[in-house]
């Protein structure tokens, strides 16, 4: 038994070591990745269900590292957060998303807003709100057509600085959405404190809702809660007509997922928008 225990420990420590090694590789490769232009944005539509408004678009970050190959944001963003690199990467994302959005609008393509993921760390950076407004101005992109997607973890810590940041967003009309809603914290006070316009139901709920009545009740409750607070509700990760049908019955306002489109490079997104307009 002692032997088995030791083996288990060995396997465990090897896993941990491999994880740390991978983290260090990513951290090393991230250094200078911006300058080497290794990042790219892809775009995924959020479809308005009643068809009265054009779709919105979410920008998602992609990184093809010459040494490590394609690396998912789910893997490298946490590393970029830990080593502080996220601040500069996040600024690049905002800048590139607004630049592209403005170029599409200038080309006559119709969409309601561009949504950008913002990490908790960016939000805590001094002068972040002013930076966001400056980026909008640089590209002449109306702030009320920019939505920042924040996770619950970014919103639970209340502070004067955060409040000032949200004041600036509100004054300028910048929109806020809570991403991965329902996966984080049970304390929902922040929904009243901060000017949030939209809740995004996490993909994990959408995946389970057809097979699990309890999960379907959760998504229904999120829609009711959002609407009671005067917010819109989006479902992400929608892959099938059945999922879509249930979410529509529940009163969801927008649908995002492979059912409509995978995240696309800018050219393909432009084409998708053109077809959508026909
Ligand atoms: P997220 O913001 O919740 O984005 C949704 C993720 O689900 C995206 O993964 C998207 O490609 C994927 N997805 C969309 N529709 C479907 C579907 O129908 N089925 C399935 N199976 N997946 C779907 P992605 O692009 O790998 O991004 C993962 C996460 O990385 C994002 O989750 C977000 O938290 C983070 N992320 C991505 N780009 C950025 C960024 O520019 N800045 C920050 N801070 N985080 C980012
Ligand atoms: Ca998101
Ligand atoms: Ca999400
Ligand atoms: Ca998610």
Short mmCIF file of N, CA, C and O and ligand atoms in Angstrom, two decimals, residues 58-60 115-118 149-150 179-180 200 236 256, ligand 2:
data_model
loop_
_atom_site.label_atom_id
_atom_site.label_comp_id
_atom_site.label_asym_id
_atom_site.label_seq_id
_atom_site.Cartn_x
_atom_site.Cartn_y
_atom_site.Cartn_z
N UNK A 58 -18.97 39.71 -31.15
CA UNK A 58 -17.98 39.60 -30.08
C UNK A 58 -16.61 39.32 -30.69
O UNK A 58 -16.47 38.47 -31.57
N UNK A 59 -15.61 40.05 -30.22
CA UNK A 59 -14.23 39.82 -30.65
C UNK A 59 -13.58 38.82 -29.71
O UNK A 59 -13.68 38.94 -28.49
N UNK A 60 -12.93 37.81 -30.28
CA UNK A 60 -12.25 36.79 -29.47
C UNK A 60 -10.79 36.70 -29.92
O UNK A 60 -10.49 36.70 -31.11
N UNK A 115 -18.50 43.68 -29.03
CA UNK A 115 -18.27 43.29 -27.64
C UNK A 115 -16.84 42.79 -27.48
O UNK A 115 -16.34 42.05 -28.32
N UNK A 116 -16.20 43.24 -26.40
CA UNK A 116 -14.80 42.90 -26.14
C UNK A 116 -14.67 42.33 -24.73
O UNK A 116 -15.25 42.87 -23.79
N UNK A 117 -13.94 41.23 -24.59
CA UNK A 117 -13.71 40.65 -23.26
C UNK A 117 -12.64 41.45 -22.53
O UNK A 117 -11.59 41.74 -23.08
N UNK A 118 -12.94 41.77 -21.28
CA UNK A 118 -12.00 42.55 -20.48
C UNK A 118 -11.73 41.79 -19.18
O UNK A 118 -12.66 41.35 -18.51
N UNK A 149 -17.31 42.94 -21.91
CA UNK A 149 -17.78 41.73 -21.23
C UNK A 149 -16.89 41.45 -20.04
O UNK A 149 -15.69 41.21 -20.18
N UNK A 150 -17.50 41.51 -18.85
CA UNK A 150 -16.76 41.32 -17.61
C UNK A 150 -17.25 40.07 -16.91
O UNK A 150 -18.43 39.72 -17.02
N UNK A 179 -20.31 38.34 -18.23
CA UNK A 179 -20.00 37.11 -18.97
C UNK A 179 -20.07 35.91 -18.04
O UNK A 179 -19.88 36.05 -16.84
N UNK A 180 -20.33 34.75 -18.62
CA UNK A 180 -20.35 33.49 -17.84
C UNK A 180 -21.26 33.61 -16.62
O UNK A 180 -20.95 33.07 -15.56
N UNK A 200 -24.91 37.33 -19.75
CA UNK A 200 -24.64 36.25 -20.70
C UNK A 200 -24.68 34.91 -19.95
O UNK A 200 -23.84 34.66 -19.08
N UNK A 236 -24.95 31.94 -24.66
CA UNK A 236 -23.77 31.65 -25.48
C UNK A 236 -23.60 30.14 -25.63
O UNK A 236 -24.14 29.36 -24.86
N UNK A 256 -26.05 33.26 -29.25
CA UNK A 256 -24.69 33.23 -29.81
C UNK A 256 -24.22 31.78 -29.78
O UNK A 256 -24.43 31.08 -28.80
CA1 LIG B 2 -17.18 36.68 -23.73
#
